[in-house]
Coordinates of C-alpha atoms and ligand atoms in Angstrom, one line a residue:
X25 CA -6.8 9.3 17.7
X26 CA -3.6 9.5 15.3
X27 CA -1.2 6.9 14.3
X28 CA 2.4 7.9 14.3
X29 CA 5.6 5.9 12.9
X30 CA 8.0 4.0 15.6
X31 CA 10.9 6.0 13.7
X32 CA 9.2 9.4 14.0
X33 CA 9.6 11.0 10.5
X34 CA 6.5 10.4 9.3
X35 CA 3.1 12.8 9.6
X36 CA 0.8 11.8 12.3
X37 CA -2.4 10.4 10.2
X38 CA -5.9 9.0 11.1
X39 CA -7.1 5.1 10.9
X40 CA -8.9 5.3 7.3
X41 CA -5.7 6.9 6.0
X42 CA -2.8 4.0 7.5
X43 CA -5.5 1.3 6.8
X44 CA -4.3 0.6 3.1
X45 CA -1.0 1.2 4.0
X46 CA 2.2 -1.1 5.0
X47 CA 5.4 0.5 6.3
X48 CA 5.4 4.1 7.6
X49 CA 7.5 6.2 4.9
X50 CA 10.4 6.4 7.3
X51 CA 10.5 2.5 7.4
X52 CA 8.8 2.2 10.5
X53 CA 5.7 1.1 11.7
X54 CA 2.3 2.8 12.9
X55 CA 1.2 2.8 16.4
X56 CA -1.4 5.4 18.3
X57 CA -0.1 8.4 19.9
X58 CA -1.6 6.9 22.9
X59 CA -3.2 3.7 23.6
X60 CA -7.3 4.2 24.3
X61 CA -8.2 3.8 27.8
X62 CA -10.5 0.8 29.3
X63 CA -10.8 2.2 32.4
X64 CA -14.6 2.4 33.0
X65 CA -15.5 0.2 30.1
X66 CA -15.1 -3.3 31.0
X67 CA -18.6 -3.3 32.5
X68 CA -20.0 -1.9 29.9
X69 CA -18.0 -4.4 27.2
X70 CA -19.0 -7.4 29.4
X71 CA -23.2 -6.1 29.2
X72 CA -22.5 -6.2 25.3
X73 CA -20.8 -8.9 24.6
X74 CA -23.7 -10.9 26.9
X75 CA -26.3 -9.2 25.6
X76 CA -25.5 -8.4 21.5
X77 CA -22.4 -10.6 21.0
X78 CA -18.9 -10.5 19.4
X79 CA -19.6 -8.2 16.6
X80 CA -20.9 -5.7 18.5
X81 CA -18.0 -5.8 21.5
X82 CA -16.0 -5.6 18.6
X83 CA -17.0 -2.7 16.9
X84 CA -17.3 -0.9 20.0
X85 CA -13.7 -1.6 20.7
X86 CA -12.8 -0.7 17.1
X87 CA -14.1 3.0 17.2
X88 CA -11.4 3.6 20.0
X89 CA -9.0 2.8 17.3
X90 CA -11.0 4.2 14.2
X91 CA -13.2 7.4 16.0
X92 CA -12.4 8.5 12.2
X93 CA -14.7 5.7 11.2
X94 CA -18.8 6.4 11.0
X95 CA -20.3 4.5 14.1
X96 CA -23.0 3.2 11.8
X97 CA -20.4 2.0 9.0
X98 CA -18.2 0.8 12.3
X99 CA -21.2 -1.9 13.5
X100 CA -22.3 -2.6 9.2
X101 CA -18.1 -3.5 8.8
X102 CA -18.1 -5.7 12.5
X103 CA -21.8 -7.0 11.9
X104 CA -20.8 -8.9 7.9
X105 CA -17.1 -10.0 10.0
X106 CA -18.1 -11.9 12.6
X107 CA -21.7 -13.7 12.5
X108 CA -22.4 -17.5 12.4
X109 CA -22.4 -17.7 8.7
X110 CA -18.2 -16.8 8.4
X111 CA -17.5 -18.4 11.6
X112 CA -18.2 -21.9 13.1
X113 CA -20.4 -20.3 15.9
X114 CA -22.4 -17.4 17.3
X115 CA -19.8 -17.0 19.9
X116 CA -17.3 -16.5 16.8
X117 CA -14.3 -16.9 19.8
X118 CA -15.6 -19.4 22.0
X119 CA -13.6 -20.5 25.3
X120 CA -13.4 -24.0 27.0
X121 CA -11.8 -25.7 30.1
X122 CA -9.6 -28.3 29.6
X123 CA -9.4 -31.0 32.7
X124 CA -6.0 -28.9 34.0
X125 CA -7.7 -26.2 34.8
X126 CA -6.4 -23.6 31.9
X127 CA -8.9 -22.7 29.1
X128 CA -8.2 -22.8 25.2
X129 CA -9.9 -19.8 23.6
X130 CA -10.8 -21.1 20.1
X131 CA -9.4 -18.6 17.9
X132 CA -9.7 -21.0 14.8
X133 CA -13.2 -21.4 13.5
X134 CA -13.3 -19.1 10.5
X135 CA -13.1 -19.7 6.8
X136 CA -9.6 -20.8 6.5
X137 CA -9.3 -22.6 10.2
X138 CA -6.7 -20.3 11.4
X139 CA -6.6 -17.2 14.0
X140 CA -5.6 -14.9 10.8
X141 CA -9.3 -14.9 10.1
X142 CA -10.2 -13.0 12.8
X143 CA -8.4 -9.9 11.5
X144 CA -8.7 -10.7 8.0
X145 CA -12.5 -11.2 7.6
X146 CA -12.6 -7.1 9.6
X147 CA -10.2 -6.3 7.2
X148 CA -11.7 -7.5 4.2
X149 CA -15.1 -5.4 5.3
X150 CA -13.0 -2.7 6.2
X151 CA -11.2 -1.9 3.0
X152 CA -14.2 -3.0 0.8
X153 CA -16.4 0.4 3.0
X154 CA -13.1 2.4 2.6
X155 CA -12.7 1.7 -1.1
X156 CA -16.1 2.3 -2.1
X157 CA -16.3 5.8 -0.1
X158 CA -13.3 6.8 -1.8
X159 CA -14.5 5.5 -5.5
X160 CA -11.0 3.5 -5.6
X161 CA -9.9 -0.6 -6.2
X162 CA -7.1 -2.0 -4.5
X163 CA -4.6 -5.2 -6.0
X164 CA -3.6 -7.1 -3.2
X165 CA 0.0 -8.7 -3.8
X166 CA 1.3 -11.1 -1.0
X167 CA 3.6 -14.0 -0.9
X168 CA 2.3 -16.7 1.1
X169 CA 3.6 -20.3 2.8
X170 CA 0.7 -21.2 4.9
X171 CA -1.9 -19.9 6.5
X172 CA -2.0 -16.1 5.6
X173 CA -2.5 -16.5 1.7
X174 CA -6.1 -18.5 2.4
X175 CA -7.3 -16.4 5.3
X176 CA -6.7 -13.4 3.2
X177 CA -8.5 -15.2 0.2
X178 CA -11.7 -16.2 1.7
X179 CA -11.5 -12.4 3.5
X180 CA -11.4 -11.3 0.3
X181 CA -13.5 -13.4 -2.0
X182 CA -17.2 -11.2 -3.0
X183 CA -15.1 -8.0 -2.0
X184 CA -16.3 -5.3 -4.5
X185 CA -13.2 -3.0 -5.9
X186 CA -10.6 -6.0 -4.2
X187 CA -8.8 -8.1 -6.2
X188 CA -5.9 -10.5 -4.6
X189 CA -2.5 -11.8 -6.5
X190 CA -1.2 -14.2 -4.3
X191 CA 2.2 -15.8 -4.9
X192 CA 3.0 -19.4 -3.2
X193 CA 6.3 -21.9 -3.6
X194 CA 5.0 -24.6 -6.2
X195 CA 4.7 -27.9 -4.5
X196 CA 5.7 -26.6 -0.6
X197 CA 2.9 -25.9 1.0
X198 CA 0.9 -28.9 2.6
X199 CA -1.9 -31.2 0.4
X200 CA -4.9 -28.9 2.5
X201 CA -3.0 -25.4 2.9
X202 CA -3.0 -25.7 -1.0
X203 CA -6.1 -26.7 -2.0
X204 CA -7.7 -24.1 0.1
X205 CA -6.5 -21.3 -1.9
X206 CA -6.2 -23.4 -5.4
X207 CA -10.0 -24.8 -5.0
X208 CA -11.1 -21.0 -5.2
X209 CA -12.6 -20.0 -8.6
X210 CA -13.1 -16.6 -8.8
X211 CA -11.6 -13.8 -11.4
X212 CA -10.4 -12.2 -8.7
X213 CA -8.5 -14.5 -6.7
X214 CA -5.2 -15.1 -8.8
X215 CA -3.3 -18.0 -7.1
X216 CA 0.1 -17.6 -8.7
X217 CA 2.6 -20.7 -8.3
X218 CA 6.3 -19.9 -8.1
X219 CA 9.1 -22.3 -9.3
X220 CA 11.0 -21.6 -6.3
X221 CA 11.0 -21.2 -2.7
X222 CA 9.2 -18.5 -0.4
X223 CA 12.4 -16.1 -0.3
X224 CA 11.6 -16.1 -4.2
X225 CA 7.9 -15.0 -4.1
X226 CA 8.6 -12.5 -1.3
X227 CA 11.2 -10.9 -3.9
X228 CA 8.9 -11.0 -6.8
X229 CA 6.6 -9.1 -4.1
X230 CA 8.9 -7.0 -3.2
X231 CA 10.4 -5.9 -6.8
X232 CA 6.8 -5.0 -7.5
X233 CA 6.5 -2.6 -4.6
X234 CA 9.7 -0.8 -5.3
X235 CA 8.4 -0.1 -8.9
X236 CA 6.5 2.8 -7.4
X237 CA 5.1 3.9 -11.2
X238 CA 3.7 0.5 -11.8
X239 CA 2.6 0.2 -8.3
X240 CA 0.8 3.9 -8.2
X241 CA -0.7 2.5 -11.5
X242 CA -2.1 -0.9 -10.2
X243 CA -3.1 0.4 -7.0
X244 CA -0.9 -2.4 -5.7
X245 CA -1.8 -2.9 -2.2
X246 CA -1.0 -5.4 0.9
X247 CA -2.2 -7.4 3.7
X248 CA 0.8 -8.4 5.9
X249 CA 0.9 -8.7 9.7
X250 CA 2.5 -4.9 10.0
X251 CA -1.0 -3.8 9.3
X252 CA -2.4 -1.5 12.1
X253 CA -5.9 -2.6 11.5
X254 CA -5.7 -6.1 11.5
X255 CA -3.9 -5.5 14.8
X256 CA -6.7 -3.6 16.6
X257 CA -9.0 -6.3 15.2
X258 CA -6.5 -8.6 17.4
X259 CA -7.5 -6.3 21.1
X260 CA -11.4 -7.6 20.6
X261 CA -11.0 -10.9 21.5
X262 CA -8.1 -10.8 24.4
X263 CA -10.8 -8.7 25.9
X264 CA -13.8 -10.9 24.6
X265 CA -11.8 -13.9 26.6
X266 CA -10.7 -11.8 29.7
X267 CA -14.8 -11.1 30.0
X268 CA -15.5 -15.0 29.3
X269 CA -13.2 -16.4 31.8
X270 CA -13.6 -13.5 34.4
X271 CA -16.8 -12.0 36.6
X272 CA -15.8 -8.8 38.1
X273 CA -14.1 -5.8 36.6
X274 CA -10.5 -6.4 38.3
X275 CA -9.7 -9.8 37.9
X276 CA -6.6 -10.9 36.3
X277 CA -6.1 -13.2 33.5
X278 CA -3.3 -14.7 31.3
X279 CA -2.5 -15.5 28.4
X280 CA -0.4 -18.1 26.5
X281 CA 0.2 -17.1 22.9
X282 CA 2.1 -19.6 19.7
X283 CA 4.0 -16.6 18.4
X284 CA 6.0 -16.2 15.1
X285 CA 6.0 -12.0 14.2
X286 CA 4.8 -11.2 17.3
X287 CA 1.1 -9.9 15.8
X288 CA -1.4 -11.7 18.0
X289 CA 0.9 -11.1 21.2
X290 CA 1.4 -7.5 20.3
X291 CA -2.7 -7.3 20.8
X292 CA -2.6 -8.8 23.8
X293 CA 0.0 -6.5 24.8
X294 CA -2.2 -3.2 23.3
X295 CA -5.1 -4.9 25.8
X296 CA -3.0 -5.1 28.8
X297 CA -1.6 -1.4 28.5
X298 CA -5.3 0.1 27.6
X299 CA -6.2 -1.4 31.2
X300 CA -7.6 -4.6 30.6
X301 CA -6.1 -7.2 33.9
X302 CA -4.4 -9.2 31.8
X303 CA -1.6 -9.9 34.3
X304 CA 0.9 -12.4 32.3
X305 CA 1.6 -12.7 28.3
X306 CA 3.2 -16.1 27.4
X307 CA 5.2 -16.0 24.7
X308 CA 5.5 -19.6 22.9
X309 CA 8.4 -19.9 20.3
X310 CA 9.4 -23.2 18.6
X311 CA 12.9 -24.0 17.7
X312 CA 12.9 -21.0 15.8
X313 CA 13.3 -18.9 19.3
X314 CA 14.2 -15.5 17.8
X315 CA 11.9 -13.9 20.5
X316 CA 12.2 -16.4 23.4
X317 CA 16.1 -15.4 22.9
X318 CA 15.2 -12.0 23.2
X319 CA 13.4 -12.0 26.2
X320 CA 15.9 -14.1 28.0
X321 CA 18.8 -12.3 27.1
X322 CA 17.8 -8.9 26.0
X323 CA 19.8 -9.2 22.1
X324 CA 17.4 -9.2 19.3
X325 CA 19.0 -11.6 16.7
X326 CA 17.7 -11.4 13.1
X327 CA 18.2 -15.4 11.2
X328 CA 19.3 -15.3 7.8
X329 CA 17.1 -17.8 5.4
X330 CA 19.2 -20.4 5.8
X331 CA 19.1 -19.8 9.9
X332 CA 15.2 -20.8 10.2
X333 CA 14.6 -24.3 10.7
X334 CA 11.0 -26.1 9.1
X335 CA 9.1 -27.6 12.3
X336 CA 6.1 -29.0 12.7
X337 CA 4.5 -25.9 13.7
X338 CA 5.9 -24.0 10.4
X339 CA 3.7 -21.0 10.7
X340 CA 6.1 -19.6 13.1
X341 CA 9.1 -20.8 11.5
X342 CA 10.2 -17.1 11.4
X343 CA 13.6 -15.5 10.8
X344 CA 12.7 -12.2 12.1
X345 CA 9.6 -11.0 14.2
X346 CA 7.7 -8.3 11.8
X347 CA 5.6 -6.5 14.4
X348 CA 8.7 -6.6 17.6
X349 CA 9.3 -2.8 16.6
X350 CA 5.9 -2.0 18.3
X351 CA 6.6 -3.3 21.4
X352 CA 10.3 -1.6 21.4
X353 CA 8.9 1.2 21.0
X354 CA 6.8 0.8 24.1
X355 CA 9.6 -0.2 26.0
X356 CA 11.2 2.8 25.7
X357 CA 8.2 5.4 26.4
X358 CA 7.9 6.0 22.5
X359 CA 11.5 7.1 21.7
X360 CA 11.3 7.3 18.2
X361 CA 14.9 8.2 18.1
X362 CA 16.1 5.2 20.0
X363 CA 14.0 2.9 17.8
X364 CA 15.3 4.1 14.4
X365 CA 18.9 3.3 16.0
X366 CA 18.0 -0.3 16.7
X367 CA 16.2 -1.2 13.6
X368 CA 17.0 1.4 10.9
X369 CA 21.1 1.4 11.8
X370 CA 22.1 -1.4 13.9
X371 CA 20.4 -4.3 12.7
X372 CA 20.6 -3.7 9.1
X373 CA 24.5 -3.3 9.6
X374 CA 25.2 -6.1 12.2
X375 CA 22.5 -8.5 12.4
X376 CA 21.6 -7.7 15.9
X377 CA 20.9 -5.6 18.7
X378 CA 21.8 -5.8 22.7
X379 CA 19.8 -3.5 25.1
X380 CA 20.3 -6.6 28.5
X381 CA 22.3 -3.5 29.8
X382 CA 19.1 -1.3 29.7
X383 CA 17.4 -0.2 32.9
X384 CA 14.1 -1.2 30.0
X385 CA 14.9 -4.4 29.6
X386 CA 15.3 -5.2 33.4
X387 CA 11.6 -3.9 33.4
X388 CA 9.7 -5.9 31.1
X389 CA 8.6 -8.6 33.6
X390 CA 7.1 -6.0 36.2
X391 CA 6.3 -3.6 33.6
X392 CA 4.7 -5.6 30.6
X393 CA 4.1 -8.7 32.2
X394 CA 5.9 -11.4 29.1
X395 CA 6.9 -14.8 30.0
X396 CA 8.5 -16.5 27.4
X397 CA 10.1 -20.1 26.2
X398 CA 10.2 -22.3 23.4
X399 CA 9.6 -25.9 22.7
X400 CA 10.5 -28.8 20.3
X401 CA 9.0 -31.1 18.4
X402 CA 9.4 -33.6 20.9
X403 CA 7.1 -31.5 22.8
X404 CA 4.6 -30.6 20.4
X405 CA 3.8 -34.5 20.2
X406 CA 3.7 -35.2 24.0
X407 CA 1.2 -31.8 24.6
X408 CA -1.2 -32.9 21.6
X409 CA -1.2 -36.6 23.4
X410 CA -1.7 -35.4 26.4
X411 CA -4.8 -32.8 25.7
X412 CA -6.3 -35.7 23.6
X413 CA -6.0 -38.5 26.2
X414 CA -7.4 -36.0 29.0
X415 CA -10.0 -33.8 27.1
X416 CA -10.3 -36.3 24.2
X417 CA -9.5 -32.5 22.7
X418 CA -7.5 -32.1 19.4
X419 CA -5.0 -29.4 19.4
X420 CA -3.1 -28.2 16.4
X421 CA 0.8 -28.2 16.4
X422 CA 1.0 -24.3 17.2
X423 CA -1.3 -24.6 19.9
X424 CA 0.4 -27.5 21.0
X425 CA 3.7 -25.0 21.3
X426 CA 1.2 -22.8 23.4
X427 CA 0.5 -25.9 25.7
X428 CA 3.5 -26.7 26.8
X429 CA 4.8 -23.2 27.5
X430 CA 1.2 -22.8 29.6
X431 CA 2.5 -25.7 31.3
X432 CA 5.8 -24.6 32.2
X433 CA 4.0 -22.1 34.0
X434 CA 2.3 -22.2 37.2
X435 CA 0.3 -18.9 38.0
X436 CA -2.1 -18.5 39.8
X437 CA -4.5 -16.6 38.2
X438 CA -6.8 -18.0 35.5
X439 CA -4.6 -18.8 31.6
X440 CA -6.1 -18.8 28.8
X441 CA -4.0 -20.7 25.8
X442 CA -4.7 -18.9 22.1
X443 CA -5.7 -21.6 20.1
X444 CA -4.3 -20.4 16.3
X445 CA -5.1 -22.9 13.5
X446 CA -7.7 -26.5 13.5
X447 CA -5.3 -29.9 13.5
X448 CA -7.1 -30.9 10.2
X449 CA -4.5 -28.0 8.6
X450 CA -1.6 -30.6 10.2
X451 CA -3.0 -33.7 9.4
X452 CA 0.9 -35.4 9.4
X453 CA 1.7 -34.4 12.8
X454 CA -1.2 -35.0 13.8
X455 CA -1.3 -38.9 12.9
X456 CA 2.4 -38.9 14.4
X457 CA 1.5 -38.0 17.7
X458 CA -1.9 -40.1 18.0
X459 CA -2.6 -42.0 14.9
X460 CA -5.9 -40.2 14.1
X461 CA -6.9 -38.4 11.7
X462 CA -8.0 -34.9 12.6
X463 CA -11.6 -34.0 11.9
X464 CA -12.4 -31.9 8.9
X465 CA -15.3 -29.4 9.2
X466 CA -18.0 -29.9 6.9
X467 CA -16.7 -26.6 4.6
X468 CA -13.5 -28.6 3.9
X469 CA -14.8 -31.9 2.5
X470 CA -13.1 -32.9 -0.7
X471 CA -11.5 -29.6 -1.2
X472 CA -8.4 -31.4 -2.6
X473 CA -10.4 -32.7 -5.4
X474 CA -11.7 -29.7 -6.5
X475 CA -10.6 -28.5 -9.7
X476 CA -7.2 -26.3 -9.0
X477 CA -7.4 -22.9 -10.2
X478 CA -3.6 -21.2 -10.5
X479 CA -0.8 -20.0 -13.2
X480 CA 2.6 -21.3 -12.8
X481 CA 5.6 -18.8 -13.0
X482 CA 9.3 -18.8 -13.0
X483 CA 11.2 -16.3 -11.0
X484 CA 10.4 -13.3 -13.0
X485 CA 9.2 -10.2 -12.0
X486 CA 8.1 -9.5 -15.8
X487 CA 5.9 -12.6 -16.1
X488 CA 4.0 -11.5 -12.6
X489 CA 3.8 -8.1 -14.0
X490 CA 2.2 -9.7 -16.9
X491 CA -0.2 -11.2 -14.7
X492 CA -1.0 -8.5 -13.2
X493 CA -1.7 -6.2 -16.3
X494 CA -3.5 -8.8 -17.8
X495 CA -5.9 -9.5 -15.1
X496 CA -6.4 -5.6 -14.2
X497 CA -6.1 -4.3 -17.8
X498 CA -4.5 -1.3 -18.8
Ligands
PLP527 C1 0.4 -16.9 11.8 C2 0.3 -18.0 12.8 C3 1.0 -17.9 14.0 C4 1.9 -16.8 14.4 O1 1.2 -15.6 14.7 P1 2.0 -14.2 14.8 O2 0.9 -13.2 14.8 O3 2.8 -14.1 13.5 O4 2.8 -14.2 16.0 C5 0.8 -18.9 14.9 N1 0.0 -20.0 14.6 C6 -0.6 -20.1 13.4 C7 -1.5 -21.3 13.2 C8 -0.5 -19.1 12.5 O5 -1.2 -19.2 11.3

């Protein structure tokens, strides 16, 4: 198995060798050369997952991605992810029926109560095996606004050769999202606050990365969703849930999915075309609809900043879908050429691209199976009522975007809505909609008492750089 760049200028490499790394150096993104077949292996998955659980479907998922990886280091990496002491439950991704009939996979239970976990705890293992093998650390630098900054932390916390530098907007984030990361006191978890807004800390980030001497030097690393690996830890559980809500090898399933840069879709996407009967993919925007607009019209149209709306469901208040590449590359049978067009000339020069006259685009219903819409606020409320007066079930804002999309829906084979984040993350919305308060697992009690461990910053790249050779040393 090799990974090769969507813009095709960049060697083909193995797993081990993209897993530290971010972009392709031709700007574009890593995907297989070809996806890994399931054909023959749900049978087998569904006897595992029964008889040894998650970790084990999971790592023998993963060495269709990683055949690079040791089998042995494969199931150690899996077995520290995803067991009942990181996760709420032995069934790490456990799946209900609500009273309508569709099921909510619950894709929220780990350490930071969002679905990021899932790829981030693998991750975390992953990189800490890789690292040591290689005798090498890693800095990881990220900009955060929610959920991604505390599921990478508590991935990373006890990490041997890891350290994390993560940068936030002082004072925008909610009361919880904050004290998750701030409560963490650890050397090598540097919570850094920024006197400005999120476009800020993703330019600090940024101005790092481009100093290449300083970055070569720190071993200045990332996380984001563009990540190959924390993709491929995505596949395990559309196929965990396709073998939880189905009995026989060929029954189709879908899937409803809250989706902001297209990263958990995009695994349920690598699922369907390995083989798995995943018959419909769902695609739930909120008023920030870059996506829905794409798949209804066929233009891909970037926001600027000032273009995204804050909702209620703000981790997919997005201006532009990271991971969309991989799936346009897809479209058009891996034509590297044709992708560097879209996204290396035409929408760095005009903002958008239109391929509705495309013989590819007619396709993507009958070939790739999306469904797409978006909902509002409005709706949000009204889904999160509704599950909780019929399942006395609380549902989080995103996954309330996922409801009502499922809902728009009739199909009839069996759906299965991706559940993405707990409602005690959302308490606000949560006591708009039905004057509760959310529950708050056991883990998070008093959190935002705890004594706050961060450094405050102004918009200067030489004060994080200061950090950062501070904390490392030289
Ligand atoms: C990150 C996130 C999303 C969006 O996921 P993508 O992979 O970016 O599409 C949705 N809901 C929650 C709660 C999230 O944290």
């Amino acid at each position: 198995m090799r990974y090769i760049s969507t813009r095709g200028a960049a060697p083909a490499a193995a797993f081990a060798d993209i897993l530290l790394e971010g972009l392709a150096p031709d700007g574009g993104l890593y995907v297989p050369e070809q996806y890994p077949s399931a054909a023959g292996k749900l049978d087998t998955w569904r006897s595992i997952l029964d008889a040894q659980g998650y970790a084990a479907l999971a790592a023998s998922v993963l060495s269709l991605f990683a055949p690079d990886i040791e089998a042995g280091e494969l199931e150690g990496v899996c077995s520290r992810a995803y067991n009942a002491s990181v996760f709420a439950t032995p069934e790490i991704v456990p799946v209900t029926r609500l009273a309508d009939g569709r099921y909510l996979a619950h894709l929220s239970d780990g350490p930071s109560a969002a679905f990021k976990d899932l790829a981030m705890q693998f991750l975390g293992q992953m990189f800490e095996a890789e690292l040591s093998r290689r005798g090498q650390s890693l800095n990881i630098l990220g900009a955060t606004s929610g959920d991604t900054g505390s599921s990478a932390e508590y991935a990373m916390l006890g990490r041997s050769h890891i350290r994390v530098f993560m940068l936030t907007p002082e004072g925008r984030m909610t009361p919880f999202q904050q004290a998750q990361m701030y409560s963490i006191d650890d050397p090598a978890i540097v919570n850094i606050a920024v006197d400005g807004v999120f476009d800020d800390c993703q330019d600090l980030v940024k101005a790092v990365s481009e100093d290449l001497d300083f970055k070569a030097k720190y071993s200045i690393g990332a996380v984001n969703s563009i990540n190959w690996a924390r993709v491929a830890a995505q596949v395990v559980y559309y196929i965990a849930c396709w073998l939880r809500v189905s009995s026989s090898a060929d029954e189709p399933v879908s899937f409803c999915v809250p989706t902001g840069n297209f990263g958990n879709i995009l695994a349920g996407h690598v699922a369907r075309q390995m083989g798995v009967p995943i018959k419909h993919l769902i695609l739930a925007t909120n008023e920030n609809n870059v996506l829905d607009e794409f798949f209804h019209t066929g233009i891909y149209r970037v926001r600027p900043a000032s273009g995204v709306f804050a909702t209620s469901s703000p981790s997919m208040d997005i201006s532009k879908a990271s991971n969309f590449e991989r799936f346009v590359f897809d479209l058009f049978g891996g034509d590297a050429e044709r992708v560097r067009h879209l996204f290396g000339e035409l929408l760095p020069s005009q903002g958008f691209f239109d391929i509705s006259s495309t013989p590819e685009f007619k396709s993507i219903p009958e070939r790739f199976g999306f469904l797409s819409g978006s909902s509002t606020h409005a709706d949000r409320l009204a889904a999160i009522r509704q599950v909780w007066a019929s399942d006395k079930v609380m549902i989080d804002p995103h996954t309330a975007d996922a409801v009502t999309l499922a809902r728009r829906f009739v199909l009839p084979e069996p759906c299965v809505v991706m559940e993405t984040a707990l409602p005690v993350k959302f308490q606000a919305t949560m006591e708009e909609a039905i004057h509760l308060d959310p529950p708050r697992p056991a883990r998070f009690a008093g959190i935002e008492e705890k004594p706050k461990h961060y450094r405050l910053i102004g918009k200067d790249v030489g004060e994080l750089k200061g950090i950062i050779r501070e904390v490392v040393g030289d």
